[in-house]
JSON list of C-alpha atoms in Angstrom, two decimals:
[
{"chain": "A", "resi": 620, "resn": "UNK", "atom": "CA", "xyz": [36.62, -12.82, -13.92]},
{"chain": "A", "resi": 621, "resn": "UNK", "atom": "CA", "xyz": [33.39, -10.90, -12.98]},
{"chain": "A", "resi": 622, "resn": "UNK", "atom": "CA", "xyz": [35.20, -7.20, -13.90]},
{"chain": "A", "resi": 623, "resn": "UNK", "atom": "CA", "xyz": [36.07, -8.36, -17.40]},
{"chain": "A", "resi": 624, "resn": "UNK", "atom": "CA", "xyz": [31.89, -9.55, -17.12]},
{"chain": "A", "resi": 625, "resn": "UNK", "atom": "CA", "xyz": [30.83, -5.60, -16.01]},
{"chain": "A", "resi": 626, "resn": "UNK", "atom": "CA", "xyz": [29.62, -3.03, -17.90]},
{"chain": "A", "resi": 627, "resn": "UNK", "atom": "CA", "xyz": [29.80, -0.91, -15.19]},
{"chain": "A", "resi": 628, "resn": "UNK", "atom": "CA", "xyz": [32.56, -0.47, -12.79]},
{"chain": "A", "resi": 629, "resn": "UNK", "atom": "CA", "xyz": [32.41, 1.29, -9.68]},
{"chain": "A", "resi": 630, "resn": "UNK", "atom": "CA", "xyz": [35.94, 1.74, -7.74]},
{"chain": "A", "resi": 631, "resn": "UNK", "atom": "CA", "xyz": [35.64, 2.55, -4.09]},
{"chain": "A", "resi": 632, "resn": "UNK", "atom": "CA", "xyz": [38.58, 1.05, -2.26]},
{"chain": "A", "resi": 633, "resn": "UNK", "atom": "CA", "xyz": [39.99, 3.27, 0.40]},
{"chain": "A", "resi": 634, "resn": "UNK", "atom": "CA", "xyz": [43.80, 3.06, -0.11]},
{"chain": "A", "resi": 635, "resn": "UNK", "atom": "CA", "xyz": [46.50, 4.51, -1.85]},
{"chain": "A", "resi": 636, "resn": "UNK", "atom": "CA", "xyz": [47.73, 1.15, -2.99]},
{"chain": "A", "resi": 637, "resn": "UNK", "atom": "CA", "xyz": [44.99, -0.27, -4.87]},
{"chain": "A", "resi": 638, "resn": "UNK", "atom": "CA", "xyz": [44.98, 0.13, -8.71]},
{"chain": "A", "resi": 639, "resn": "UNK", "atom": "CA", "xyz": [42.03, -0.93, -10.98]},
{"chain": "A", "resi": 640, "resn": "UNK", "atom": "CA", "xyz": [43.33, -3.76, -13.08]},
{"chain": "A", "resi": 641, "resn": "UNK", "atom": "CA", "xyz": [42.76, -2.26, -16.70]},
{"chain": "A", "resi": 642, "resn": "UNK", "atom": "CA", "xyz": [43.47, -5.34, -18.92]},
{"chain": "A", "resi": 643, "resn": "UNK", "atom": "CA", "xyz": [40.40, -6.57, -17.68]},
{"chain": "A", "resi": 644, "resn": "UNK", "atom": "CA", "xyz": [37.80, -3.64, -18.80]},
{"chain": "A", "resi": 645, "resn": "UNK", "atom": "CA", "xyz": [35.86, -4.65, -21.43]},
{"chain": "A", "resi": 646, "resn": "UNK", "atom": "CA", "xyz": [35.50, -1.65, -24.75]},
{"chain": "A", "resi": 647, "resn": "UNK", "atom": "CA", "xyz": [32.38, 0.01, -23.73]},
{"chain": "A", "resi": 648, "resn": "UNK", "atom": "CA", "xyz": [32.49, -0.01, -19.70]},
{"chain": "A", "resi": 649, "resn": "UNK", "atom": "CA", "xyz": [31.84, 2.97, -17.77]},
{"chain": "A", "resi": 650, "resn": "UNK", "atom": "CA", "xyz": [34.25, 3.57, -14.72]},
{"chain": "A", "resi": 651, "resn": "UNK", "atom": "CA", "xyz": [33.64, 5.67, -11.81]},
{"chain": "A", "resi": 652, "resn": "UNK", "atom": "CA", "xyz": [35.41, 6.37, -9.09]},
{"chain": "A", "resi": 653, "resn": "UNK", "atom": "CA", "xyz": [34.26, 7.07, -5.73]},
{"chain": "A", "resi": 654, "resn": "UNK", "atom": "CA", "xyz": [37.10, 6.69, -3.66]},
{"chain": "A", "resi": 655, "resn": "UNK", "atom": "CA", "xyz": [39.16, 10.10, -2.13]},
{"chain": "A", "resi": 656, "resn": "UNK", "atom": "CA", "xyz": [42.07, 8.07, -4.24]},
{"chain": "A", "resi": 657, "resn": "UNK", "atom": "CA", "xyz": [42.97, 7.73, -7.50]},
{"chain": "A", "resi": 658, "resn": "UNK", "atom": "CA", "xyz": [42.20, 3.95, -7.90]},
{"chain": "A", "resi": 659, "resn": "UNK", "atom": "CA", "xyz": [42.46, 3.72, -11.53]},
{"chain": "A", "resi": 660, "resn": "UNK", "atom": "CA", "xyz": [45.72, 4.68, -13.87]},
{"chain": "A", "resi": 661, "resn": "UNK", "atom": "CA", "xyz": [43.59, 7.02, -16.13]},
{"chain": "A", "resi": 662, "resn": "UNK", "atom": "CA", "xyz": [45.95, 6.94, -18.82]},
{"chain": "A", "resi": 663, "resn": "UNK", "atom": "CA", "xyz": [46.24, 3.16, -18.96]},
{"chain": "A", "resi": 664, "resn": "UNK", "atom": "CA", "xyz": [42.15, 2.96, -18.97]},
{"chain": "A", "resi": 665, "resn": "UNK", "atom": "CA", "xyz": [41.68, 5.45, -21.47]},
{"chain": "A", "resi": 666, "resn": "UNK", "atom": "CA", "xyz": [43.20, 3.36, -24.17]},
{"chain": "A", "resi": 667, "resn": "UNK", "atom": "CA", "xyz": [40.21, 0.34, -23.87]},
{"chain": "A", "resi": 668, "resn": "UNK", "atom": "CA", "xyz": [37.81, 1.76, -26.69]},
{"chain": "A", "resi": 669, "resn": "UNK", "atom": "CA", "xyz": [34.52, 3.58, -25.85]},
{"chain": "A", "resi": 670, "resn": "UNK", "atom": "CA", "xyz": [35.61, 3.89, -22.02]},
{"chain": "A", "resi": 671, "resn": "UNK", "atom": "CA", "xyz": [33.49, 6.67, -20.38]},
{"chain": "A", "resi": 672, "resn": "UNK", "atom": "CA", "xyz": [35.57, 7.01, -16.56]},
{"chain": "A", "resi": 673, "resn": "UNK", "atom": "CA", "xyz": [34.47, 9.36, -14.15]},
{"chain": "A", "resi": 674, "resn": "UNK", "atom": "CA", "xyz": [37.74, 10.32, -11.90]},
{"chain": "A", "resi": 675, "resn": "UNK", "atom": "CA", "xyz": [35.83, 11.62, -9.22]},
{"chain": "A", "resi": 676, "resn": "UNK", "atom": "CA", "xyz": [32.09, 12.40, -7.35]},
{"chain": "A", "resi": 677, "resn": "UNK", "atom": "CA", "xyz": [31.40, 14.26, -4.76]},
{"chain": "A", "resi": 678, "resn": "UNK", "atom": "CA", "xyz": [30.44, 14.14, -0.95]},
{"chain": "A", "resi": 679, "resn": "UNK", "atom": "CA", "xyz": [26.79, 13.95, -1.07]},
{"chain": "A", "resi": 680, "resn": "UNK", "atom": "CA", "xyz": [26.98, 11.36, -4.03]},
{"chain": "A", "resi": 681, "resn": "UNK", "atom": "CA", "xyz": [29.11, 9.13, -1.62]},
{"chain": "A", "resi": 682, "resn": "UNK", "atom": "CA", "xyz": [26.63, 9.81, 1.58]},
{"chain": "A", "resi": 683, "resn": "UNK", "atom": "CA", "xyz": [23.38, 8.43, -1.11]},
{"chain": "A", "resi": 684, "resn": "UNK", "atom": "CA", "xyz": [25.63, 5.73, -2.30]},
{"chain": "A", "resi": 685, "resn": "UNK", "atom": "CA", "xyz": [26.06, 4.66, 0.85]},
{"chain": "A", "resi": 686, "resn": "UNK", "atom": "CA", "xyz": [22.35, 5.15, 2.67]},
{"chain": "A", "resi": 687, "resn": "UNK", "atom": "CA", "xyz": [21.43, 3.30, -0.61]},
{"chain": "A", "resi": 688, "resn": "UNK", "atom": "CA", "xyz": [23.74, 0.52, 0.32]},
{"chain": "A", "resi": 689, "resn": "UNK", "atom": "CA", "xyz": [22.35, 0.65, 4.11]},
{"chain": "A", "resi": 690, "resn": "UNK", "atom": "CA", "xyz": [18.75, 0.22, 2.52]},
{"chain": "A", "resi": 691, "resn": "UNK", "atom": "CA", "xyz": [19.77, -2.92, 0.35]},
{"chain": "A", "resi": 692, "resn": "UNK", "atom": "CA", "xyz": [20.98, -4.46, 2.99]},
{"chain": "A", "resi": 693, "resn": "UNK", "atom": "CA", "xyz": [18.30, -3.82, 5.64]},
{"chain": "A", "resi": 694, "resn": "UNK", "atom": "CA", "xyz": [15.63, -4.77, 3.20]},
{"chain": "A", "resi": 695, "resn": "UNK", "atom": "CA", "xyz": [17.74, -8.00, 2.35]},
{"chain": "A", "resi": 696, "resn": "UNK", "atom": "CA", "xyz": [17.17, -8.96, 5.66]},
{"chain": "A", "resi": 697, "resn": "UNK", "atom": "CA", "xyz": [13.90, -7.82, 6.04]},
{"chain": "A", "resi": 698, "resn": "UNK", "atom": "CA", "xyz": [12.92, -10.06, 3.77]},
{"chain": "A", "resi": 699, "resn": "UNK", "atom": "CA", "xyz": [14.28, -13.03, 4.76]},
{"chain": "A", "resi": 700, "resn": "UNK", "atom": "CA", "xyz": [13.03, -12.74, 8.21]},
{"chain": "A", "resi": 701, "resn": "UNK", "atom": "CA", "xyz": [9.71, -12.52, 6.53]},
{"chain": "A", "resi": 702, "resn": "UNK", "atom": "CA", "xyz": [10.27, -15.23, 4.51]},
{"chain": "A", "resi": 703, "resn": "UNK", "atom": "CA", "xyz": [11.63, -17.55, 6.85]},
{"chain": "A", "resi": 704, "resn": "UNK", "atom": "CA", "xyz": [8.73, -17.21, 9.25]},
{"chain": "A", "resi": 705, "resn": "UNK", "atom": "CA", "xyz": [6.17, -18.25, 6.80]}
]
């Protein structure tokens, strides 16, 4: 329900066995893939119109991804500590 909602997909899932459910992209979605594998059946997702997919980033895009996603959640709870002693 919430991929056929996105506009942006980001694929990350650290298995062989996973595979991106294409009948749910919407036309106009960009899909990128940051997982070491091939999560998404590129021929399959090529056919939704106006697709942009990116098969594949590199280490030091991964590390900021993820001391981005360190930093979201630390400042989460930074402020609902504050919040919740006011």
């Amino acid at each position: 329900e919430i991929l056929a909602k996105s506009k942006i997909i980001v694929t990350g899932v650290p298995t062989k066995d996973y595979r991106l459910p294409t009948q749910h992209v919407q036309p106009g979605s960009m899909v990128i893939n940051i997982s070491h594998f091939k999560n998404v059946d590129e021929e399959e997702l090529l056919k939704v119109p106006g697709v942009k997919y990116v098969p594949l980033v590199g280490k030091v895009t991964v590390a900021m991804l993820e001391r981005n996603l360190l930093r979201l959640v630390q400042n989460f709870h930074a402020k609902n500590d504050t919040s919740a002693g006011a």
